[in-house]
Coordinates of C-alpha atoms and ligand atoms in Angstrom, one line a residue:
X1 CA 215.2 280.9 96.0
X2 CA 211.3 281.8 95.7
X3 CA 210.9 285.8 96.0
X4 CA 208.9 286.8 99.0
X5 CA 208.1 289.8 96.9
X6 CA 207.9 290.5 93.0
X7 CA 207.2 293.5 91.4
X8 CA 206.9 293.6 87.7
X9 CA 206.1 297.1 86.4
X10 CA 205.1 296.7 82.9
X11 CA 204.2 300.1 82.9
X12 CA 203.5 303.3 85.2
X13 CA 202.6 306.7 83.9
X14 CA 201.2 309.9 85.0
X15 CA 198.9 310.8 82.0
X16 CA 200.6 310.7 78.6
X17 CA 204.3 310.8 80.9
X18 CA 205.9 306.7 80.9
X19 CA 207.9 307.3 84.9
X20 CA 207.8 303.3 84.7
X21 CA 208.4 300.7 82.0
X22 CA 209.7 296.5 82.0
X23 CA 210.9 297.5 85.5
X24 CA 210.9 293.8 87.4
X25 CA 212.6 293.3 91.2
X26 CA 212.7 290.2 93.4
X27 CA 212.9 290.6 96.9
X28 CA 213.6 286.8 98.5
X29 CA 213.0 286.2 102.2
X30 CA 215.4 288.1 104.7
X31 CA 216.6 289.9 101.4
X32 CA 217.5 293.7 101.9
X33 CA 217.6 295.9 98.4
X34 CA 218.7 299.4 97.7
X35 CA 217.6 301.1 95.5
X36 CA 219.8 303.9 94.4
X37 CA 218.5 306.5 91.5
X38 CA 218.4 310.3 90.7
X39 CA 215.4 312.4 91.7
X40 CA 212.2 312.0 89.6
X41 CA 213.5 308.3 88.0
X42 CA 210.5 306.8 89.8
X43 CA 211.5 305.2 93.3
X44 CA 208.7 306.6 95.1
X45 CA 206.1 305.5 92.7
X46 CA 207.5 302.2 93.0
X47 CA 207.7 302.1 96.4
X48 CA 203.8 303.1 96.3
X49 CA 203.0 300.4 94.0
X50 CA 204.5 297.7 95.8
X51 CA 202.8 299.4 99.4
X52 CA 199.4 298.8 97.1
X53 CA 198.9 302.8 97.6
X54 CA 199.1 303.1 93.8
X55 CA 197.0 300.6 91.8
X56 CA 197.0 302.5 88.2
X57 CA 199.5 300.7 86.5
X58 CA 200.3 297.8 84.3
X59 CA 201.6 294.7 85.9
X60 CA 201.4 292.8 89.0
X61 CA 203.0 292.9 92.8
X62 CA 203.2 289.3 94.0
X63 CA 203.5 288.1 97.9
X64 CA 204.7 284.4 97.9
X65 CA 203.8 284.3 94.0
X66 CA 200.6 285.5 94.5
X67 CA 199.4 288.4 92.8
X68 CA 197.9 291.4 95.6
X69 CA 196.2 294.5 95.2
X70 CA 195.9 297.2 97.7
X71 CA 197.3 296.9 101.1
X72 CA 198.9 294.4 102.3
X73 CA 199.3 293.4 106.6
X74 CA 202.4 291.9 105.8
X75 CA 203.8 295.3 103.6
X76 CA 204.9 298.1 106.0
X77 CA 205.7 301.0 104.4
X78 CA 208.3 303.8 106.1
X79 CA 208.7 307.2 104.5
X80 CA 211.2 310.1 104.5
X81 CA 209.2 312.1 107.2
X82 CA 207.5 310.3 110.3
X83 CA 203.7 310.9 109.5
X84 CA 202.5 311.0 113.1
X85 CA 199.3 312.7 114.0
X86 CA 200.3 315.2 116.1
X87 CA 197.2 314.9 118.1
X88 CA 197.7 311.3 119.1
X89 CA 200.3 310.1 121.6
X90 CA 203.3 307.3 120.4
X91 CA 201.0 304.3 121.5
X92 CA 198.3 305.6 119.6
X93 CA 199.9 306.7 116.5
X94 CA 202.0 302.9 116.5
X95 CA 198.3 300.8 116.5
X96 CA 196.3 303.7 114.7
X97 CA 194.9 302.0 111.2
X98 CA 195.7 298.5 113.0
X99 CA 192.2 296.1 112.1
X100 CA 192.6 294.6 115.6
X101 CA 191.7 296.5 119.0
X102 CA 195.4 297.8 120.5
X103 CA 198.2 295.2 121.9
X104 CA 199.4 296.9 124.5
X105 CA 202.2 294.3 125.3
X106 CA 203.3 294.6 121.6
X107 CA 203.6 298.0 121.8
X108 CA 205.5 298.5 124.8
X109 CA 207.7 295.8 123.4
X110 CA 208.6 297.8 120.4
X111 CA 209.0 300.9 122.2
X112 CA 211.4 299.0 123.4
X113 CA 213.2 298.0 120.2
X114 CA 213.3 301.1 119.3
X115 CA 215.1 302.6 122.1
X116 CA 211.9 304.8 123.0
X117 CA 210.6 303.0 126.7
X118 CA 209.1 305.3 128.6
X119 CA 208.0 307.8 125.7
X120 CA 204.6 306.1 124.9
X121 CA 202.1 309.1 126.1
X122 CA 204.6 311.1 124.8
X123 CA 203.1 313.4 122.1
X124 CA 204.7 314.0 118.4
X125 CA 205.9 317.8 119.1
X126 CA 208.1 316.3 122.2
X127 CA 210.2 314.0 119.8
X128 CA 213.2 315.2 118.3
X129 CA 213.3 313.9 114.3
X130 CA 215.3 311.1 114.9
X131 CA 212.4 310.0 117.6
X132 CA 210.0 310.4 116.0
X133 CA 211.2 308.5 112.8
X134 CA 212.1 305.5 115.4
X135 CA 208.1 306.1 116.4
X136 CA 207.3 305.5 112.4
X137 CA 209.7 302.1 112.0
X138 CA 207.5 300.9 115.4
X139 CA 204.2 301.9 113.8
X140 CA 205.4 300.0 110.2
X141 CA 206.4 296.5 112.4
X142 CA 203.2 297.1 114.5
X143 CA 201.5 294.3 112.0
X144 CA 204.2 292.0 111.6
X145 CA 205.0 292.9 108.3
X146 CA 207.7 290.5 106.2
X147 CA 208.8 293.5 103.9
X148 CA 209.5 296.6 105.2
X149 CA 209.6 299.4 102.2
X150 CA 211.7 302.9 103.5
X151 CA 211.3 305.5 101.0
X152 CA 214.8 307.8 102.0
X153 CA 213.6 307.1 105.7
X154 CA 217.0 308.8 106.7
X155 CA 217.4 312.1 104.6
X156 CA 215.7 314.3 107.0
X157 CA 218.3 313.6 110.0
X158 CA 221.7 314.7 111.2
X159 CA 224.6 312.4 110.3
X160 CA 224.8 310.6 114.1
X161 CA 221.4 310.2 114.2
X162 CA 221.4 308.6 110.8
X163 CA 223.7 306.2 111.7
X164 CA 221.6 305.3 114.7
X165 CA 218.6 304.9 112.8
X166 CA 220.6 302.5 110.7
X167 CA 221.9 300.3 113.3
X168 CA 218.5 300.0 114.4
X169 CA 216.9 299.3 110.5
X170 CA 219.7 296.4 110.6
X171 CA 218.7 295.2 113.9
X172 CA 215.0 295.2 113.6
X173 CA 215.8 293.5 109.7
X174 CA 217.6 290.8 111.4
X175 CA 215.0 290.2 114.5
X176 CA 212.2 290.0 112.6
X177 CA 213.4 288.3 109.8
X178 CA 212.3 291.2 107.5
X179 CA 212.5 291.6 103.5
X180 CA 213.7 295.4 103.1
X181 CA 213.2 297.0 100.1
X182 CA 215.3 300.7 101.0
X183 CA 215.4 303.9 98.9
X184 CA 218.1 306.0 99.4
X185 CA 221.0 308.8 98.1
X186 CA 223.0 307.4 100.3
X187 CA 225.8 304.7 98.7
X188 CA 227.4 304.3 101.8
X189 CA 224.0 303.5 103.5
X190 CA 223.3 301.2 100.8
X191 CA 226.9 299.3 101.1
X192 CA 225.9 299.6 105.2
X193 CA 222.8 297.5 105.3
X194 CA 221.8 295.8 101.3
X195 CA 222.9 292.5 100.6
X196 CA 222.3 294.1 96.6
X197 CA 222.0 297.6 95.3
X198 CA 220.0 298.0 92.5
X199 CA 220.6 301.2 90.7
X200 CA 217.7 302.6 88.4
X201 CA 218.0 304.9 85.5
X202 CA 216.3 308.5 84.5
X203 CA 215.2 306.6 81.3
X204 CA 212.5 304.0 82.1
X205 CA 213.0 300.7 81.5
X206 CA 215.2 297.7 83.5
X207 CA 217.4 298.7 86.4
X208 CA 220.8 300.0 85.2
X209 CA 222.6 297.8 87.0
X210 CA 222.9 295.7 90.0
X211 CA 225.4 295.2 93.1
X212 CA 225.9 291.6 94.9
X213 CA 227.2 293.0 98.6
X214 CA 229.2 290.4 100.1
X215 CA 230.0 290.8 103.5
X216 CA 228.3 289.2 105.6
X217 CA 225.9 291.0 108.1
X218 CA 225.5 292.7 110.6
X219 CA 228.7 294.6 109.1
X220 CA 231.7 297.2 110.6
X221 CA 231.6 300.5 109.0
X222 CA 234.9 300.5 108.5
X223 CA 235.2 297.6 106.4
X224 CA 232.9 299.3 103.6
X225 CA 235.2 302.1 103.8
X226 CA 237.4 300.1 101.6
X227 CA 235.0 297.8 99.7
X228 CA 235.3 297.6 95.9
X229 CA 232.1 298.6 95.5
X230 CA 231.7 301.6 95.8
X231 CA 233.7 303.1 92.7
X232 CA 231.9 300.5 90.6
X233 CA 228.6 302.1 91.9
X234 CA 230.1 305.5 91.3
X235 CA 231.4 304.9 87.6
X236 CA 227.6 303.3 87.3
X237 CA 226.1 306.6 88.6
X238 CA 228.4 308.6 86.1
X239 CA 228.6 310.3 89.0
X240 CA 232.8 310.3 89.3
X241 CA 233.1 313.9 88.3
X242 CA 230.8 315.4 90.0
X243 CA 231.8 314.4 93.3
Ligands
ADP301 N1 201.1 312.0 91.3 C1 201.9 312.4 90.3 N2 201.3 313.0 89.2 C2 202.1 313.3 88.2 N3 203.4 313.1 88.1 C3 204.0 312.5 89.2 C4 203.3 312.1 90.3 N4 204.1 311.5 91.2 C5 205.3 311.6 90.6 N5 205.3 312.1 89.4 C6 206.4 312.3 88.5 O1 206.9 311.0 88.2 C7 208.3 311.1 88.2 C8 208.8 310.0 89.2 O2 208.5 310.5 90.5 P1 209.0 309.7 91.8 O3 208.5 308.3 91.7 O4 208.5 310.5 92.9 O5 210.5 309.7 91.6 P2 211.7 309.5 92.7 O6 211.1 309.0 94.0 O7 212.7 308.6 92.1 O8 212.3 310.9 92.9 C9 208.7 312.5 88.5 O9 209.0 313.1 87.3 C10 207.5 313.1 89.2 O10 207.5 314.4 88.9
MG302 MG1 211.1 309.8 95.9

């Protein structure tokens, strides 16, 4: 199938360090990616890349086989902590940076989506964490993206409220037909909502290794308790013993 989104990294560093090298991902349409590595093997700067926050690199990101640079309307980008101006209200903070004057009818209807009616004069400060980061996945739809990017959008959470957040990242995945490329820790997350887990490596170069996910989704929890998978991920991660 054509990719909706390619990356190819030739290379990435931060002065004389390489984070970054032959590091190619295909993201086809409706496709949802994990990307599973250890701190400091280069997710984020990735992630920034393919967001068009980070143009100092060698290589190309292409939408629809066309190569872009900068931002992109149809790239939303989600991160580990909401980002919300505290001095602007929900609505404001979902169309702030939009090129277009506000929708109020779009926002209202993914207030909705996100289970937050009723909270759009709502400031930042009255939002629990779990709110507020449901007020961030509203703001990155706000422009009708086709690839959502979520840099650990989960981490900062409880455990219930994580699981919410990922019910609602599959729903909002399947209803608007997105193309997710998700970072997380989190192998069980990644079993929960990737049709393919990509694991990357400390050493730069091509990912490690990659996971097809075949059940079909929206998925039961408890069927991933038992997948395969996961020990093949583990052994991957080396990670066996230390668990
Ligand atoms: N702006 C920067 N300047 C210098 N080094 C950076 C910068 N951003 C990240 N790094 C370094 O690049 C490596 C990869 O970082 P990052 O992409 O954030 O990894 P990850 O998200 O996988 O934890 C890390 O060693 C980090 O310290
Ligand atoms: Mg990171």
């Amino acid at each position: 199938m054509t990719a909706l989104l390619e990356l190819g990294v030739d290379e990435k560093r931060y002065g004389t360090r390489t984070v970054l090298r032959g590091f190619h991902l295909r993201l086809a349409p409706g496709e949802v990616v994990s990307l599973i590595g250890a701190s400091g093997c280069g997710k984020s700067s990735l992630l920034s890349i393919a967001a068009g926050l980070d143009g100092q690199y060698r290589g190309s990101v292409r939408l629809r086989g066309g190569a872009i640079r900068g931002t992109h309307a149809e790239i939303g980008l989600i991160f580990q902590e909401p980002r919300l101006f505290p001095w602007l209200t929900v609505e404001q903070n979902i169309v702030f940076g939009a090129p277009d004057a506000p929708d109020a009818g779009r926002v209202s209807a993914l207030l909705e989506e996100v289970g937050l009616s009723g909270f759009g004069k709502s400031l930042p400060k009255q939002l629990s964490g779990g709110q507020a980061q449901r007020v961030a996945i509203a703001r990155g739809l706000y422009t009708r993206p086709r690839v959502l990017l979520l840099d650990e959008p989960f981490s900062a959470v409880d455990a219930f409220t994580r699981m919410r957040l990922q019910d609602l990242l599959a729903r909002v995945a399947e209803q608007h037909r997105l193309s997710v490329l998700l970072v997380t820790h989190d192998i069980d997350e990644a079993l929960y909502l990737s049709d393919r887990i990509v694991l990357m490596d400390g050493v730069p170069g091509p990912a490690r290794a990659e996971f097809e996910v075949d059940h079909t989704r929206p998925r039961e929890r408890a069927v991933l308790a038992t997948s395969t998978l996961k020990p093949a991920i583990l052994e991957s991660l080396h990670a066996v013993h230390a668990i």
